[in-house]
mmCIF file of C-alpha atoms in Angstrom:
data_model
loop_
_atom_site.group_PDB
_atom_site.id
_atom_site.type_symbol
_atom_site.label_atom_id
_atom_site.label_comp_id
_atom_site.label_asym_id
_atom_site.label_seq_id
_atom_site.Cartn_x
_atom_site.Cartn_y
_atom_site.Cartn_z
ATOM 1 C CA MET A 1 39.124 -5.479 -6.324
ATOM 2 C CA THR A 2 35.877 -7.404 -5.923
ATOM 3 C CA HIS A 3 32.636 -6.363 -4.293
ATOM 4 C CA PRO A 4 29.770 -8.692 -3.268
ATOM 5 C CA PHE A 5 27.144 -6.320 -4.728
ATOM 6 C CA LEU A 6 28.946 -5.747 -8.002
ATOM 7 C CA ASP A 7 30.327 -9.144 -8.905
ATOM 8 C CA LEU A 8 27.238 -11.328 -8.708
ATOM 9 C CA ALA A 9 26.407 -13.831 -11.388
ATOM 10 C CA PRO A 10 23.638 -12.531 -13.688
ATOM 11 C CA LEU A 11 20.089 -13.149 -12.509
ATOM 12 C CA GLY A 12 18.581 -15.628 -14.948
ATOM 13 C CA ALA A 13 15.005 -16.106 -16.039
ATOM 14 C CA ASP A 14 14.573 -19.210 -13.868
ATOM 15 C CA ARG A 15 15.531 -17.341 -10.701
ATOM 16 C CA PHE A 16 13.348 -14.387 -11.671
ATOM 17 C CA ALA A 17 10.377 -16.708 -12.253
ATOM 18 C CA ALA A 18 10.989 -18.469 -8.935
ATOM 19 C CA ILE A 19 10.830 -15.118 -7.115
ATOM 20 C CA GLU A 20 7.545 -14.345 -8.880
ATOM 21 C CA ASP A 21 6.181 -17.683 -7.707
ATOM 22 C CA ARG A 22 7.090 -16.903 -4.106
ATOM 23 C CA VAL A 23 5.347 -13.546 -4.319
ATOM 24 C CA ALA A 24 2.279 -15.306 -5.726
ATOM 25 C CA ARG A 25 2.272 -17.645 -2.721
ATOM 26 C CA LEU A 26 2.519 -14.635 -0.422
ATOM 27 C CA LEU A 27 -0.706 -13.367 -2.020
ATOM 28 C CA SER A 28 -2.345 -16.819 -2.032
ATOM 29 C CA THR A 29 -3.149 -16.210 -5.689
ATOM 30 C CA ARG A 30 -3.355 -18.363 -8.788
ATOM 31 C CA GLN A 31 -3.418 -15.281 -10.972
ATOM 32 C CA ASP A 32 -0.415 -14.303 -13.036
ATOM 33 C CA VAL A 33 2.068 -12.264 -11.018
ATOM 34 C CA VAL A 34 4.426 -9.873 -12.764
ATOM 35 C CA ILE A 35 7.359 -8.312 -10.932
ATOM 36 C CA MET A 36 8.004 -4.940 -12.519
ATOM 37 C CA GLN A 37 11.388 -3.305 -12.402
ATOM 38 C CA GLY A 38 10.587 -0.103 -10.576
ATOM 39 C CA GLU A 39 8.881 1.392 -7.537
ATOM 40 C CA ALA A 40 5.172 0.611 -7.108
ATOM 41 C CA LEU A 41 4.063 3.709 -8.999
ATOM 42 C CA LEU A 42 5.163 1.832 -12.138
ATOM 43 C CA PRO A 43 2.565 -0.996 -11.968
ATOM 44 C CA LEU A 44 0.003 1.304 -10.330
ATOM 45 C CA GLU A 45 0.058 3.597 -13.351
ATOM 46 C CA GLY A 46 0.717 0.836 -15.864
ATOM 47 C CA ALA A 47 -2.316 -1.188 -14.740
ATOM 48 C CA ILE A 48 -4.669 1.791 -14.987
ATOM 49 C CA ARG A 49 -3.393 2.813 -18.413
ATOM 50 C CA ALA A 50 -3.653 -0.780 -19.646
ATOM 51 C CA ALA A 51 -7.174 -1.465 -18.386
ATOM 52 C CA ALA A 52 -8.912 1.912 -18.707
ATOM 53 C CA GLY A 53 -9.701 4.013 -21.747
ATOM 54 C CA PRO A 54 -12.302 6.246 -23.372
ATOM 55 C CA GLY A 55 -15.019 3.600 -23.010
ATOM 56 C CA THR A 56 -14.391 3.077 -19.280
ATOM 57 C CA THR A 57 -16.633 4.391 -16.523
ATOM 58 C CA ALA A 58 -14.603 4.248 -13.328
ATOM 59 C CA LEU A 59 -15.610 4.511 -9.709
ATOM 60 C CA ASN A 60 -12.543 6.003 -8.048
ATOM 61 C CA VAL A 61 -12.581 5.768 -4.259
ATOM 62 C CA ILE A 62 -10.655 8.530 -2.503
ATOM 63 C CA THR A 63 -9.633 7.908 1.093
ATOM 64 C CA GLY A 64 -6.239 9.611 0.788
ATOM 65 C CA PRO A 65 -3.796 11.146 -1.681
ATOM 66 C CA TYR A 66 -3.230 8.048 -3.801
ATOM 67 C CA GLY A 67 -6.901 7.822 -4.648
ATOM 68 C CA GLN A 68 -6.673 11.366 -5.948
ATOM 69 C CA THR A 69 -3.726 10.377 -8.145
ATOM 70 C CA PHE A 70 -5.600 7.398 -9.587
ATOM 71 C CA GLY A 71 -8.470 9.671 -10.594
ATOM 72 C CA ASP A 72 -6.019 11.905 -12.460
ATOM 73 C CA TRP A 73 -4.578 8.933 -14.357
ATOM 74 C CA LEU A 74 -8.033 7.605 -15.224
ATOM 75 C CA ARG A 75 -9.122 10.961 -16.616
ATOM 76 C CA ASP A 76 -5.903 11.218 -18.583
ATOM 77 C CA CYS A 77 -6.753 7.833 -20.132
ATOM 78 C CA GLY A 78 -10.069 9.235 -21.320
ATOM 79 C CA ALA A 79 -12.200 7.360 -18.786
ATOM 80 C CA THR A 80 -15.350 8.831 -17.296
ATOM 81 C CA VAL A 81 -14.547 9.086 -13.596
ATOM 82 C CA ILE A 82 -16.992 9.105 -10.703
ATOM 83 C CA ASP A 83 -15.137 10.039 -7.534
ATOM 84 C CA LEU A 84 -16.339 8.664 -4.215
ATOM 85 C CA ALA A 85 -14.488 10.681 -1.583
ATOM 86 C CA VAL A 86 -14.768 10.058 2.149
ATOM 87 C CA PRO A 87 -13.076 11.986 4.958
ATOM 88 C CA PHE A 88 -9.486 10.911 5.475
ATOM 89 C CA HIS A 89 -10.177 10.103 9.134
ATOM 90 C CA THR A 90 -12.498 7.245 8.193
ATOM 91 C CA ALA A 91 -12.905 4.419 5.640
ATOM 92 C CA VAL A 92 -15.253 3.774 2.756
ATOM 93 C CA THR A 93 -17.982 1.177 3.279
ATOM 94 C CA ALA A 94 -19.364 -1.570 1.070
ATOM 95 C CA GLU A 95 -22.763 0.114 1.284
ATOM 96 C CA GLN A 96 -21.332 3.324 -0.174
ATOM 97 C CA ILE A 97 -19.925 1.294 -3.078
ATOM 98 C CA ARG A 98 -23.295 -0.421 -3.572
ATOM 99 C CA GLN A 99 -25.064 2.942 -3.614
ATOM 100 C CA ALA A 100 -22.622 4.274 -6.208
ATOM 101 C CA PHE A 101 -23.415 1.300 -8.450
ATOM 102 C CA ALA A 102 -27.144 1.917 -8.012
ATOM 103 C CA GLU A 103 -26.734 5.546 -9.053
ATOM 104 C CA HIS A 104 -24.281 4.789 -11.890
ATOM 105 C CA PRO A 105 -24.949 1.259 -13.228
ATOM 106 C CA GLN A 106 -22.567 1.871 -16.131
ATOM 107 C CA ILE A 107 -19.522 1.635 -13.821
ATOM 108 C CA ASP A 108 -17.190 -1.077 -15.102
ATOM 109 C CA PHE A 109 -13.956 -0.286 -13.210
ATOM 110 C CA VAL A 110 -13.319 0.329 -9.504
ATOM 111 C CA SER A 111 -10.064 1.729 -8.120
ATOM 112 C CA LEU A 112 -9.372 1.545 -4.403
ATOM 113 C CA VAL A 113 -6.460 1.888 -2.001
ATOM 114 C CA HIS A 114 -6.432 -0.818 0.653
ATOM 115 C CA ALA A 115 -4.389 0.950 3.343
ATOM 116 C CA GLU A 116 -3.439 4.607 3.031
ATOM 117 C CA ALA A 117 -0.188 4.923 4.950
ATOM 118 C CA ALA A 118 -0.324 8.672 4.303
ATOM 119 C CA THR A 119 -3.585 9.086 6.222
ATOM 120 C CA GLY A 120 -3.552 5.987 8.413
ATOM 121 C CA ASN A 121 -6.847 4.449 7.337
ATOM 122 C CA THR A 122 -7.651 1.059 5.823
ATOM 123 C CA ASN A 123 -10.646 -0.019 3.775
ATOM 124 C CA PRO A 124 -12.704 -3.243 4.162
ATOM 125 C CA VAL A 125 -11.678 -4.837 0.875
ATOM 126 C CA ALA A 126 -13.282 -8.238 1.502
ATOM 127 C CA GLU A 127 -16.749 -6.709 1.893
ATOM 128 C CA ILE A 128 -16.215 -4.257 -0.950
ATOM 129 C CA GLY A 129 -15.000 -7.065 -3.187
ATOM 130 C CA GLU A 130 -18.287 -8.923 -2.788
ATOM 131 C CA VAL A 131 -20.201 -5.870 -3.969
ATOM 132 C CA VAL A 132 -17.856 -5.244 -6.906
ATOM 133 C CA ARG A 133 -18.002 -8.896 -7.946
ATOM 134 C CA ALA A 134 -21.819 -8.871 -7.880
ATOM 135 C CA HIS A 135 -21.842 -5.776 -10.087
ATOM 136 C CA GLY A 136 -19.303 -7.246 -12.505
ATOM 137 C CA ALA A 137 -16.826 -4.352 -12.564
ATOM 138 C CA LEU A 138 -13.074 -4.814 -12.864
ATOM 139 C CA PHE A 139 -11.486 -4.331 -9.432
ATOM 140 C CA TYR A 140 -8.111 -2.531 -9.129
ATOM 141 C CA LEU A 141 -6.458 -2.452 -5.699
ATOM 142 C CA ASP A 142 -3.420 -0.633 -4.350
ATOM 143 C CA ALA A 143 -2.134 -2.936 -1.605
ATOM 144 C CA VAL A 144 1.356 -1.438 -1.460
ATOM 145 C CA ALA A 145 1.082 -0.340 2.166
ATOM 146 C CA SER A 146 -1.100 -3.196 3.399
ATOM 147 C CA ILE A 147 0.875 -6.231 2.208
ATOM 148 C CA GLY A 148 2.642 -7.705 5.231
ATOM 149 C CA ALA A 149 0.640 -5.566 7.664
ATOM 150 C CA GLU A 150 -2.772 -7.151 7.102
ATOM 151 C CA PRO A 151 -4.222 -9.902 4.905
ATOM 152 C CA VAL A 152 -4.126 -9.281 1.142
ATOM 153 C CA LEU A 153 -6.096 -11.947 -0.770
ATOM 154 C CA PRO A 154 -6.825 -10.968 -4.364
ATOM 155 C CA ASP A 155 -8.414 -14.283 -5.348
ATOM 156 C CA ALA A 156 -10.705 -14.529 -2.331
ATOM 157 C CA TRP A 157 -11.708 -10.865 -2.656
ATOM 158 C CA GLY A 158 -12.274 -10.840 -6.410
ATOM 159 C CA VAL A 159 -9.465 -8.366 -7.118
ATOM 160 C CA ASP A 160 -8.456 -8.268 -10.781
ATOM 161 C CA LEU A 161 -5.381 -6.040 -10.473
ATOM 162 C CA CYS A 162 -3.565 -6.062 -7.130
ATOM 163 C CA VAL A 163 -0.391 -3.993 -6.848
ATOM 164 C CA ILE A 164 2.081 -4.498 -4.015
ATOM 165 C CA GLY A 165 5.441 -3.071 -3.024
ATOM 166 C CA ALA A 166 7.983 -4.407 -0.557
ATOM 167 C CA GLN A 167 9.255 -1.197 0.993
ATOM 168 C CA LYS A 168 6.796 -0.854 3.864
ATOM 169 C CA ALA A 169 5.473 -3.738 5.970
ATOM 170 C CA MET A 170 7.406 -6.370 4.034
ATOM 171 C CA GLY A 171 10.633 -4.675 5.065
ATOM 172 C CA GLY A 172 12.133 -5.022 1.597
ATOM 173 C CA PRO A 173 13.361 -2.935 -1.329
ATOM 174 C CA ALA A 174 11.567 -0.042 -2.995
ATOM 175 C CA GLY A 175 13.084 -0.596 -6.426
ATOM 176 C CA VAL A 176 10.867 -3.487 -7.587
ATOM 177 C CA SER A 177 7.124 -4.116 -7.222
ATOM 178 C CA ALA A 178 4.527 -6.642 -8.306
ATOM 179 C CA VAL A 179 1.012 -6.897 -9.670
ATOM 180 C CA SER A 180 -1.309 -9.875 -9.813
ATOM 181 C CA VAL A 181 -3.504 -9.925 -12.915
ATOM 182 C CA SER A 182 -6.713 -11.892 -13.451
ATOM 183 C CA GLU A 183 -7.771 -13.378 -16.784
ATOM 184 C CA ARG A 184 -10.546 -10.755 -16.931
ATOM 185 C CA ALA A 185 -7.979 -8.000 -16.544
ATOM 186 C CA TRP A 186 -5.753 -9.424 -19.279
ATOM 187 C CA ALA A 187 -8.775 -9.581 -21.605
ATOM 188 C CA ARG A 188 -9.670 -5.965 -20.801
ATOM 189 C CA MET A 189 -6.123 -4.848 -21.576
ATOM 190 C CA ALA A 190 -5.983 -6.802 -24.842
ATOM 191 C CA ALA A 191 -9.207 -5.124 -25.968
ATOM 192 C CA ASN A 192 -7.942 -1.639 -25.101
ATOM 193 C CA PRO A 193 -6.317 -0.020 -28.156
ATOM 194 C CA LYS A 194 -4.723 2.616 -25.891
ATOM 195 C CA ALA A 195 -3.021 0.119 -23.576
ATOM 196 C CA PRO A 196 0.741 0.816 -23.505
ATOM 197 C CA ARG A 197 2.827 -1.382 -25.799
ATOM 198 C CA ARG A 198 6.615 -1.549 -26.158
ATOM 199 C CA SER A 199 6.746 0.679 -23.106
ATOM 200 C CA TYR A 200 8.193 0.420 -19.612
ATOM 201 C CA LEU A 201 4.598 0.896 -18.423
ATOM 202 C CA SER A 202 3.329 -2.030 -20.476
ATOM 203 C CA LEU A 203 1.869 -5.020 -18.681
ATOM 204 C CA LEU A 204 0.892 -6.524 -22.024
ATOM 205 C CA ASP A 205 4.574 -6.707 -22.965
ATOM 206 C CA TRP A 206 5.156 -8.872 -19.894
ATOM 207 C CA LYS A 207 2.117 -10.988 -20.748
ATOM 208 C CA GLU A 208 3.084 -11.626 -24.369
ATOM 209 C CA ARG A 209 6.860 -11.711 -24.175
ATOM 210 C CA TRP A 210 7.352 -13.252 -20.721
ATOM 211 C CA ILE A 211 4.321 -15.207 -19.468
ATOM 212 C CA ASP A 212 2.982 -16.496 -22.802
ATOM 213 C CA ALA A 213 6.530 -17.307 -23.895
ATOM 214 C CA GLY A 214 6.978 -19.644 -20.924
ATOM 215 C CA ARG A 215 9.045 -17.257 -18.764
ATOM 216 C CA LYS A 216 12.243 -18.227 -20.579
ATOM 217 C CA ALA A 217 13.709 -14.832 -21.479
ATOM 218 C CA LEU A 218 13.412 -11.529 -19.627
ATOM 219 C CA LEU A 219 12.211 -8.425 -21.435
ATOM 220 C CA HIS A 220 15.263 -6.461 -20.332
ATOM 221 C CA ALA A 221 18.084 -6.578 -17.823
ATOM 222 C CA PRO A 222 16.595 -7.093 -14.358
ATOM 223 C CA ALA A 223 17.207 -4.851 -11.363
ATOM 224 C CA GLN A 224 19.430 -7.543 -9.932
ATOM 225 C CA LEU A 225 20.153 -6.251 -6.436
ATOM 226 C CA GLU A 226 16.537 -5.255 -5.876
ATOM 227 C CA MET A 227 15.290 -8.653 -7.051
ATOM 228 C CA LEU A 228 17.654 -10.425 -4.667
ATOM 229 C CA ALA A 229 16.544 -8.117 -1.856
ATOM 230 C CA LEU A 230 12.918 -8.923 -2.668
ATOM 231 C CA GLU A 231 13.719 -12.622 -2.545
ATOM 232 C CA ALA A 232 15.435 -12.159 0.815
ATOM 233 C CA CYS A 233 12.546 -10.266 2.377
ATOM 234 C CA VAL A 234 10.045 -12.867 1.164
ATOM 235 C CA GLU A 235 12.266 -15.578 2.670
ATOM 236 C CA ARG A 236 12.263 -13.717 5.970
ATOM 237 C CA ILE A 237 8.457 -13.461 5.952
ATOM 238 C CA GLU A 238 8.167 -17.142 5.099
ATOM 239 C CA ALA A 239 10.494 -18.051 7.965
ATOM 240 C CA ALA A 240 8.599 -15.944 10.508
ATOM 241 C CA GLY A 241 5.189 -16.835 9.083
ATOM 242 C CA LEU A 242 2.965 -14.284 7.355
ATOM 243 C CA ASP A 243 0.395 -14.470 10.156
ATOM 244 C CA ALA A 244 3.073 -13.600 12.715
ATOM 245 C CA VAL A 245 4.263 -10.641 10.629
ATOM 246 C CA THR A 246 0.749 -9.225 10.247
ATOM 247 C CA ALA A 247 0.054 -9.799 13.951
ATOM 248 C CA ARG A 248 3.172 -7.801 14.827
ATOM 249 C CA HIS A 249 1.931 -4.861 12.766
ATOM 250 C CA ALA A 250 -1.533 -5.046 14.312
ATOM 251 C CA ALA A 251 0.032 -5.044 17.768
ATOM 252 C CA ALA A 252 2.186 -2.026 16.897
ATOM 253 C CA ALA A 253 -0.884 -0.109 15.737
ATOM 254 C CA ALA A 254 -2.911 -0.958 18.831
ATOM 255 C CA ALA A 255 -0.023 -0.082 21.132
ATOM 256 C CA THR A 256 0.673 3.224 19.389
ATOM 257 C CA ARG A 257 -2.961 4.250 19.526
ATOM 258 C CA ALA A 258 -3.269 3.375 23.213
ATOM 259 C CA GLY A 259 0.052 4.990 24.081
ATOM 260 C CA ALA A 260 -0.779 8.235 22.287
ATOM 261 C CA VAL A 261 -4.056 8.562 24.165
ATOM 262 C CA ALA A 262 -2.324 7.909 27.481
ATOM 263 C CA LEU A 263 0.482 10.340 26.658
ATOM 264 C CA GLY A 264 -1.869 13.303 26.632
ATOM 265 C CA GLY A 265 -0.613 16.709 25.585
ATOM 266 C CA GLY A 266 -3.578 17.069 23.243
ATOM 267 C CA LEU A 267 -2.596 14.220 20.905
ATOM 268 C CA GLU A 268 -5.519 12.296 19.420
ATOM 269 C CA PRO A 269 -5.784 9.445 16.902
ATOM 270 C CA TYR A 270 -6.369 10.980 13.481
ATOM 271 C CA VAL A 271 -8.527 8.038 12.352
ATOM 272 C CA TYR A 272 -11.503 8.146 14.693
ATOM 273 C CA GLU A 273 -12.394 4.436 14.887
ATOM 274 C CA ALA A 274 -9.813 1.756 15.592
ATOM 275 C CA ARG A 275 -11.503 -0.551 13.075
ATOM 276 C CA ASP A 276 -10.704 1.964 10.321
ATOM 277 C CA ALA A 277 -7.063 2.410 11.365
ATOM 278 C CA ALA A 278 -4.345 0.821 9.231
ATOM 279 C CA PRO A 279 -1.885 -1.564 10.912
ATOM 280 C CA VAL A 280 0.974 -0.240 8.753
ATOM 281 C CA ALA A 281 1.109 3.242 10.325
ATOM 282 C CA THR A 282 -0.735 5.244 12.950
ATOM 283 C CA THR A 283 -1.637 8.864 12.292
ATOM 284 C CA LEU A 284 -2.152 11.310 15.142
ATOM 285 C CA ARG A 285 -3.773 14.725 15.236
ATOM 286 C CA ALA A 286 -1.522 17.368 16.786
ATOM 287 C CA PRO A 287 -2.890 19.784 19.398
ATOM 288 C CA SER A 288 -4.609 22.748 17.754
ATOM 289 C CA GLN A 289 -2.016 25.244 19.025
ATOM 290 C CA VAL A 290 0.936 23.257 17.629
ATOM 291 C CA VAL A 291 2.080 22.744 14.027
ATOM 292 C CA ALA A 292 2.546 19.003 13.496
ATOM 293 C CA SER A 293 5.650 19.331 11.328
ATOM 294 C CA GLU A 294 7.339 21.447 13.994
ATOM 295 C CA LEU A 295 6.431 18.908 16.659
ATOM 296 C CA VAL A 296 7.920 16.120 14.541
ATOM 297 C CA ARG A 297 11.075 18.160 13.975
ATOM 298 C CA ARG A 298 11.544 18.604 17.718
ATOM 299 C CA ALA A 299 10.823 14.926 18.386
ATOM 300 C CA LEU A 300 13.447 13.893 15.837
ATOM 301 C CA GLU A 301 15.958 16.190 17.489
ATOM 302 C CA ALA A 302 15.294 14.290 20.723
ATOM 303 C CA ASP A 303 15.678 10.907 18.977
ATOM 304 C CA PRO A 304 16.659 10.927 15.274
ATOM 305 C CA ALA A 305 16.047 7.172 14.956
ATOM 306 C CA VAL A 306 12.300 7.165 15.626
ATOM 307 C CA PRO A 307 9.981 6.453 12.647
ATOM 308 C CA LEU A 308 8.067 9.733 12.803
ATOM 309 C CA ALA A 309 6.974 11.984 9.935
ATOM 310 C CA ALA A 310 4.572 14.854 9.463
ATOM 311 C CA GLY A 311 1.638 14.522 7.108
ATOM 312 C CA GLY A 312 2.172 15.545 3.501
ATOM 313 C CA GLY A 313 1.017 18.801 1.964
ATOM 314 C CA ALA A 314 -1.731 20.575 3.885
ATOM 315 C CA LEU A 315 -1.740 17.726 6.416
ATOM 316 C CA ALA A 316 1.710 18.817 7.641
ATOM 317 C CA LYS A 317 -0.001 21.321 9.931
ATOM 318 C CA GLU A 318 -2.141 18.807 11.794
ATOM 319 C CA MET A 319 -0.975 15.229 11.199
ATOM 320 C CA ILE A 320 1.835 13.153 12.723
ATOM 321 C CA ARG A 321 2.615 9.706 11.330
ATOM 322 C CA VAL A 322 4.163 6.915 13.360
ATOM 323 C CA ASN A 323 5.490 4.612 10.641
ATOM 324 C CA HIS A 324 5.655 1.378 12.639
ATOM 325 C CA TYR A 325 6.180 -0.932 9.683
ATOM 326 C CA GLY A 326 8.799 -3.465 8.690
ATOM 327 C CA ALA A 327 11.699 -3.406 11.116
ATOM 328 C CA ASP A 328 9.926 -0.701 13.157
ATOM 329 C CA ALA A 329 6.882 -2.833 13.984
ATOM 330 C CA THR A 330 8.314 -3.444 17.460
ATOM 331 C CA PRO A 331 7.510 -2.381 21.024
ATOM 332 C CA GLY A 332 10.826 -0.557 21.178
ATOM 333 C CA ALA A 333 10.091 1.616 18.142
ATOM 334 C CA VAL A 334 6.630 2.448 19.458
ATOM 335 C CA ARG A 335 7.937 3.315 22.919
ATOM 336 C CA ALA A 336 10.726 5.460 21.512
ATOM 337 C CA SER A 337 8.331 7.321 19.202
ATOM 338 C CA LEU A 338 5.962 8.188 22.022
ATOM 339 C CA ALA A 339 8.806 9.192 24.325
ATOM 340 C CA ALA A 340 10.207 11.542 21.653
ATOM 341 C CA LEU A 341 6.757 13.036 21.098
ATOM 342 C CA GLY A 342 6.485 13.488 24.852
ATOM 343 C CA VAL A 343 9.714 15.510 24.867
ATOM 344 C CA ALA A 344 8.496 17.661 21.974
ATOM 345 C CA LEU A 345 5.114 18.294 23.583
ATOM 346 C CA SER A 346 6.741 19.165 26.907
ATOM 347 C CA GLU A 347 8.913 21.735 25.140
ATOM 348 C CA GLN A 348 5.691 23.353 23.965
ATOM 349 C CA GLY A 349 4.508 23.612 27.567
ATOM 350 C CA LEU A 350 1.892 20.885 27.174
ATOM 351 C CA PRO A 351 1.334 18.378 30.003
ATOM 352 C CA VAL A 352 2.261 14.792 29.146
ATOM 353 C CA ASP A 353 2.657 11.530 31.029
ATOM 354 C CA VAL A 354 5.339 9.483 29.280
ATOM 355 C CA GLU A 355 5.293 6.739 31.923
ATOM 356 C CA ALA A 356 1.543 6.290 31.427
ATOM 357 C CA ALA A 357 2.094 6.095 27.680
ATOM 358 C CA LEU A 358 4.748 3.408 28.064
ATOM 359 C CA ARG A 359 2.501 1.402 30.371
ATOM 360 C CA ALA A 360 -0.304 1.682 27.828
ATOM 361 C CA VAL A 361 2.019 0.360 25.113
ATOM 362 C CA GLU A 362 2.884 -2.672 27.209
ATOM 363 C CA GLY A 363 -0.755 -3.294 28.038
ATOM 364 C CA ALA A 364 -1.972 -2.994 24.452
ATOM 365 C CA TRP A 365 0.758 -5.078 22.794
ATOM 366 C CA ARG A 366 -0.688 -8.473 21.993
#
């Protein structure tokens, strides 16, 4: 008995390298790109542990839960960490970064999340990158949620370590991820005696045994199905055009925001300003008398297929997420999500206007 997933020819180094090259083109980068064989937490943690150590002073920007995690990793590495936390309903500004540098000129590492799918905000990386570049710090960026939903340009923005994953806006697999690495970042890692070596977390292993060796032999057996799925999703983005894919996500965000306001029932955008809202997902604040997770549960009973989720942790009481990314960045998914929320709100005795919401979606979709 044969099976198309189980009886594939082995994925060779040439094919693996070709997939890396396509990911590099997606990022418009000339930096080295390493595809790591695990979910994006692997390169996110590996890059911090490789580049940060006891001599590092890090500015860790917190605009959501992942920023909090990065601060924990940095401290565990022995770095001195200066947290810059802003409310989750907004975004950090380049001026706030500049002020942090003025107050702490010893900062030599900056960690930032581009788009926080968990809180629905996005940060102005291009402007922040100019400030970081002028200061001379190493710039680490989590672009896992933003890639495919909005521009991600590590070279143009001066990003030294840019981590992406395919499972959100790219519409691809979760089992592999990638990081682009600048020459400055490689030098920082090489000088760090605590950088992981001979470890699954090690970027330096990939540098020395894969890149410097001419990409002829893989470090270990690749995650074959996930690599082929990554190749397929990149092909799909190339065929549609990256600009078209990002435009579709921006339209989904605008339509969801407009539709939620028109729906009524006490729903409000969680991120106050549209300019701070991430195209990958829209977060909504539930009415004060309703628990968000219960509202989501009722909405999913009305339509189990809609891409709705409650916020994580303490946010489960107040936040609803419309995850309009990948295959769900469509007018149909947005309309269905708002209609299901309308049913759930009506069951709570709250007045809603589903028809007005659907008209708002049509009017806002560009």
